[in-house]
Short mmCIF file of C-alpha atoms in Angstrom, two decimals:
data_model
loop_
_atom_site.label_atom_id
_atom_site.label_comp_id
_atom_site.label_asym_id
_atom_site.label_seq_id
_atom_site.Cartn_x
_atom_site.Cartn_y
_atom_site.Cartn_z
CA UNK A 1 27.41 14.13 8.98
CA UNK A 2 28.01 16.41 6.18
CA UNK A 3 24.80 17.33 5.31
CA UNK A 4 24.54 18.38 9.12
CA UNK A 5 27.01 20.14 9.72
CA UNK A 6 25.83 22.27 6.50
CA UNK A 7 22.52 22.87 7.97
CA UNK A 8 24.00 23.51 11.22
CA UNK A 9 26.46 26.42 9.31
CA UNK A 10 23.40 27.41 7.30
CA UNK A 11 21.62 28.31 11.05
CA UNK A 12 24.50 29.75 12.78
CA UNK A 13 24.78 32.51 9.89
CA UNK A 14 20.87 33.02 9.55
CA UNK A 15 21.28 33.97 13.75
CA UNK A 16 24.61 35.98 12.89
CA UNK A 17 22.86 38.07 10.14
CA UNK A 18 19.63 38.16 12.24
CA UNK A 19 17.95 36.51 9.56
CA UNK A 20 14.10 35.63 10.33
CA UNK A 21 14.60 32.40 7.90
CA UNK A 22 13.32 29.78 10.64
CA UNK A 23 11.19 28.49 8.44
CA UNK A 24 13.63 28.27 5.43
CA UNK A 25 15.44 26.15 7.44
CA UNK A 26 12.54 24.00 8.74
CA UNK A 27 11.49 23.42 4.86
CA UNK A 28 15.18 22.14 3.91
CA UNK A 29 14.90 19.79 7.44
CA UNK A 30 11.90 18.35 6.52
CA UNK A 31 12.34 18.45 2.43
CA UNK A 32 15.15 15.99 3.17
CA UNK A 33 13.36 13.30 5.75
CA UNK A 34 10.30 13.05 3.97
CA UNK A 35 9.65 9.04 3.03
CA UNK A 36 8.43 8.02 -0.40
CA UNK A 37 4.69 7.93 -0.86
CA UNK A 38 4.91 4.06 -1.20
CA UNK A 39 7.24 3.34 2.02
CA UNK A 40 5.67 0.91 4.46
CA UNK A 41 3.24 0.91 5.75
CA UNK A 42 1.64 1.56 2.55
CA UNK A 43 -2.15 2.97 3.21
CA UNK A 44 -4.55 3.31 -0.32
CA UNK A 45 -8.25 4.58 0.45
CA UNK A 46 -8.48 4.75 -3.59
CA UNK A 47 -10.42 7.87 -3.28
CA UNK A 48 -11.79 9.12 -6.21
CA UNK A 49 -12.37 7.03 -9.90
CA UNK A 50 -9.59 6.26 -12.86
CA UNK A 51 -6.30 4.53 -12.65
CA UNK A 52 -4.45 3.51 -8.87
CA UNK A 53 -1.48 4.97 -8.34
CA UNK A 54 2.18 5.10 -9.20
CA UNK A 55 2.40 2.45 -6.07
CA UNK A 56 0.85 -0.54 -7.58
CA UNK A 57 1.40 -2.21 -11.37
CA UNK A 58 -0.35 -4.69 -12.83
CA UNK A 59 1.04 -8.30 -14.14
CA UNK A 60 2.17 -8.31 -17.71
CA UNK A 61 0.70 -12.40 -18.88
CA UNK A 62 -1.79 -13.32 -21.23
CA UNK A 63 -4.37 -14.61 -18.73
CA UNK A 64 -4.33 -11.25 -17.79
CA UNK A 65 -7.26 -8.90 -19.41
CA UNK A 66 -8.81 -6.91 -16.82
CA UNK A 67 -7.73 -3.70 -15.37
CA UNK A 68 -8.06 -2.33 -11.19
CA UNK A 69 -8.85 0.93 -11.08
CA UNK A 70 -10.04 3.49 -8.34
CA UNK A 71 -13.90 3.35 -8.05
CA UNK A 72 -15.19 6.40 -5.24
CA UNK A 73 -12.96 4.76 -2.59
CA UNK A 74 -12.74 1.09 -3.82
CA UNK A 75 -10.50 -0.79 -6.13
CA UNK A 76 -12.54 -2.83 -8.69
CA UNK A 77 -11.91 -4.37 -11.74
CA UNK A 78 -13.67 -1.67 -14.49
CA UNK A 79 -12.48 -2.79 -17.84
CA UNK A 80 -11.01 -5.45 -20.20
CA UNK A 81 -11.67 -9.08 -20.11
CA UNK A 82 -9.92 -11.70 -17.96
CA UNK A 83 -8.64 -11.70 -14.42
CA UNK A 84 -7.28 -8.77 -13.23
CA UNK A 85 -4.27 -8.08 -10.42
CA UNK A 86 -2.48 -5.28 -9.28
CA UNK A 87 0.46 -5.87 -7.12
CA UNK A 88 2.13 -2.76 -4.95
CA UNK A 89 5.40 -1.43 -6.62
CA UNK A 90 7.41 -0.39 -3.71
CA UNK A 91 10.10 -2.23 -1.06
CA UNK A 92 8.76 -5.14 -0.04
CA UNK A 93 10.41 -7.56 2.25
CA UNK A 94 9.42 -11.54 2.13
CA UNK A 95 7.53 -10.84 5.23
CA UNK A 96 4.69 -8.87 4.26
CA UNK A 97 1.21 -8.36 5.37
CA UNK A 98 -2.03 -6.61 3.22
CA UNK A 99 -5.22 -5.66 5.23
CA UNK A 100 -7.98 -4.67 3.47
CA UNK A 101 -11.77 -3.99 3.56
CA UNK A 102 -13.44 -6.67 1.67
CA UNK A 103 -16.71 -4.56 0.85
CA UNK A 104 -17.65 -7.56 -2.18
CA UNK A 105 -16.06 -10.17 -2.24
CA UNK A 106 -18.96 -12.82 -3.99
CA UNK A 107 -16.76 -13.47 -7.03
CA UNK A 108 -13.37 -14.42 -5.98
CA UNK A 109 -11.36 -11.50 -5.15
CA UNK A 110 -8.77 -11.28 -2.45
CA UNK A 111 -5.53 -10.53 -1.37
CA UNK A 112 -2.44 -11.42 -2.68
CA UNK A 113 0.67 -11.83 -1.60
CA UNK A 114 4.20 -12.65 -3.00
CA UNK A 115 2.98 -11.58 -6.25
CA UNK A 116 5.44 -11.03 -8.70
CA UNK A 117 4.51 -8.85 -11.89
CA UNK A 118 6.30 -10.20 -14.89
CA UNK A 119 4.18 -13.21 -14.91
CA UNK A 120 1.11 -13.10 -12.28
CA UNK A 121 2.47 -15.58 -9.63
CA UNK A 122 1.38 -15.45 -6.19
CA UNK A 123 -0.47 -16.59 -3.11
CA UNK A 124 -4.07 -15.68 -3.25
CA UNK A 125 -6.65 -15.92 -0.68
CA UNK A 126 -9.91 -16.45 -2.42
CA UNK A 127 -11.82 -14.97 0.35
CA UNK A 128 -15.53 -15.98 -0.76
CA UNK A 129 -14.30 -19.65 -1.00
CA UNK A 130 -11.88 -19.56 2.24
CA UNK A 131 -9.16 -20.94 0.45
CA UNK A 132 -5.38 -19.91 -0.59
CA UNK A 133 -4.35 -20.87 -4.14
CA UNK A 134 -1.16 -21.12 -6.17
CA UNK A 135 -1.28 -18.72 -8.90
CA UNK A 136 0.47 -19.33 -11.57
CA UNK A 137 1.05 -16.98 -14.68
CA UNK A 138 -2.82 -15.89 -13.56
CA UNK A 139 -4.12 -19.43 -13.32
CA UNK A 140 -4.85 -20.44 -9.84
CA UNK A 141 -4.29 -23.95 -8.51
CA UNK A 142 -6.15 -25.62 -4.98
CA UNK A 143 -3.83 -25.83 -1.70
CA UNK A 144 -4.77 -27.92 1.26
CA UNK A 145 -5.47 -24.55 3.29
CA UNK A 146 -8.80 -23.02 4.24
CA UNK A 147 -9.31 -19.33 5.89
CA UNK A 148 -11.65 -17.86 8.05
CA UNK A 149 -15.37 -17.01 6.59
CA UNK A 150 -15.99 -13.44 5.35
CA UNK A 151 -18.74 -11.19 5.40
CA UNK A 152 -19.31 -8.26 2.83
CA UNK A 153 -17.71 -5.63 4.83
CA UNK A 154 -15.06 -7.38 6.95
CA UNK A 155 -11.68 -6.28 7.60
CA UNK A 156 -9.29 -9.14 6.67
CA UNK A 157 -5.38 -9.67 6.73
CA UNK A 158 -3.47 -12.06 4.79
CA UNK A 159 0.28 -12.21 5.73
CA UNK A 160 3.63 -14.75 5.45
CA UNK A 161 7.16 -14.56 7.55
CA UNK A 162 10.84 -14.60 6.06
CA UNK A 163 9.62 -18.13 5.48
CA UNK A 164 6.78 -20.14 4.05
CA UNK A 165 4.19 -19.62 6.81
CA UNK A 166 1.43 -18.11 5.93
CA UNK A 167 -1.79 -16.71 8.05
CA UNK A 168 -5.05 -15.37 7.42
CA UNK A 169 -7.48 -13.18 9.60
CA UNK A 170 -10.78 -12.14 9.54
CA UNK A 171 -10.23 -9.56 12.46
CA UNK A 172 -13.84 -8.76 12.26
CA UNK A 173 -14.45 -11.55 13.68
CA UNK A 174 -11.27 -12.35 15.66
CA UNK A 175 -10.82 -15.72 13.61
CA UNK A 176 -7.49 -16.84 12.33
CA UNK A 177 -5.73 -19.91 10.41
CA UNK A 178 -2.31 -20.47 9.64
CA UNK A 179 -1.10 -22.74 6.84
CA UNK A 180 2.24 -23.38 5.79
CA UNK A 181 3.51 -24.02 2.34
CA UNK A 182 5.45 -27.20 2.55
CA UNK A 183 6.20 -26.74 -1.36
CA UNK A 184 8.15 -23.64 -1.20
CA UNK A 185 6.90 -22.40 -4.23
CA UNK A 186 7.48 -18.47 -4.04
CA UNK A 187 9.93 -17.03 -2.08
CA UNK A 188 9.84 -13.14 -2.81
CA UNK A 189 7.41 -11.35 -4.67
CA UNK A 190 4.78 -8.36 -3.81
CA UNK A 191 1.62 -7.94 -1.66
CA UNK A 192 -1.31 -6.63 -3.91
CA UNK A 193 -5.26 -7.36 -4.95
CA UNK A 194 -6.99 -9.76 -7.53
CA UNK A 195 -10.31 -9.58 -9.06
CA UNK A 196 -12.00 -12.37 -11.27
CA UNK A 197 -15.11 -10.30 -11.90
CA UNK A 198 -15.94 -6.99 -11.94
CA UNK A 199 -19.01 -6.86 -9.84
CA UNK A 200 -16.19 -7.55 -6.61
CA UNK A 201 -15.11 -4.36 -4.99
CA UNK A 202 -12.37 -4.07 -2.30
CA UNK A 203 -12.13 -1.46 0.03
CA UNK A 204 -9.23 0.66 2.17
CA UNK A 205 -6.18 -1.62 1.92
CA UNK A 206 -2.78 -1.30 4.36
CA UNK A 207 0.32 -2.95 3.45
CA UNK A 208 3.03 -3.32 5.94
CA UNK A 209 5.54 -6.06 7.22
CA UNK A 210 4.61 -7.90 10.00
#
């Protein structure tokens, strides 16, 4: 309210003084309500080559070699050895969502979600195998759930609720399956991307909460 009533001063002298500062005062209005770059819903293209932005980070763990970067509006794993992850750094609720373009997806990459980046834990949908695995400290362990089948090209979400209920989509094709996670094993984390090869690429990803 105090802010307001500052701005709402700032206007009444402006008109007093016949002051032509309209758009002084638009600039401070809009200055103030603009969201962070990384608020949800989070939208990457990865335009352009070299590192991804200041919204994603990638796990700190020795299984972890390679590195996602931006390839001319994919992310892809480009350099280093090992698996490679990078998990989105902003607010992230434990109902989250990632949609993404898998554009190749021959060699094991997929979404992730729930990641966390001290240590490379997560749910991740290997999408050319049409399974979700445990991963733990960037080692990935079987589940009893399968997922739709994916084509080079399809548009895919993976998402979970406040809970341990997970479902994946190939909206493509209008094809979903739900599993749920009777182990509990992550309860918070990050949504994000994970590579196992570098000749994988993964297109315009959205991350939101459902």
């Amino acid at each position: 309210m105090k802010k307001l009533s500052v701005l709402l001063s700032f206007l009444l002298l402006a008109l007093q003084a016949n002051v032509p500062n309209a758009q002084m005062l638009q600039a401070i209005v809009v200055g103030q309500s603009m969201a962070s770059p990384c608020a949800l819903p989070f939208t990457d293209t990865f335009s352009g080559t070299g590192a991804l932005n200041s919204c994603w980070i990638s796990p700190v763990s020795a299984n972890w070699g390679g590195t996602v970067t931006r390839l001319s509006g994919y992310a892809a794993w480009t350099s280093g050895t090992g698996n490679a992850m990078a998990l989105y750094t902003g607010t992230s609720p434990a109902a989250q969502s990632i949609t993404l373009v898998a554009h190749v997806i021959s060699h094991g990459a997929g979404p992730v979600l729930r990641g966390n980046s001290a240590n490379g834990n997560g749910y991740w949908w290997i999408v050319n195998s049409n399974t979700i695995n445990y991963l733990t400290s960037g080692v990935g362990y079987a589940t009893s759930a399968t997922c739709p089948t994916v084509s080079a090209g399809d548009v895919i979400t993976f998402s979970v609720d406040s809970s341990f209920n997970f479902t994946c989509k190939n909206v493509s094709t209008s094809t979903t399956n739900t599993w749920t996670d009777s182990s509990v094993i992550y309860s918070s984390g990050k949504p994000g991307v994970f590579f196992v090869s570098n000749l994988d690429l993964i297109g315009t990803s959205v991350i939101s909460s459902p």
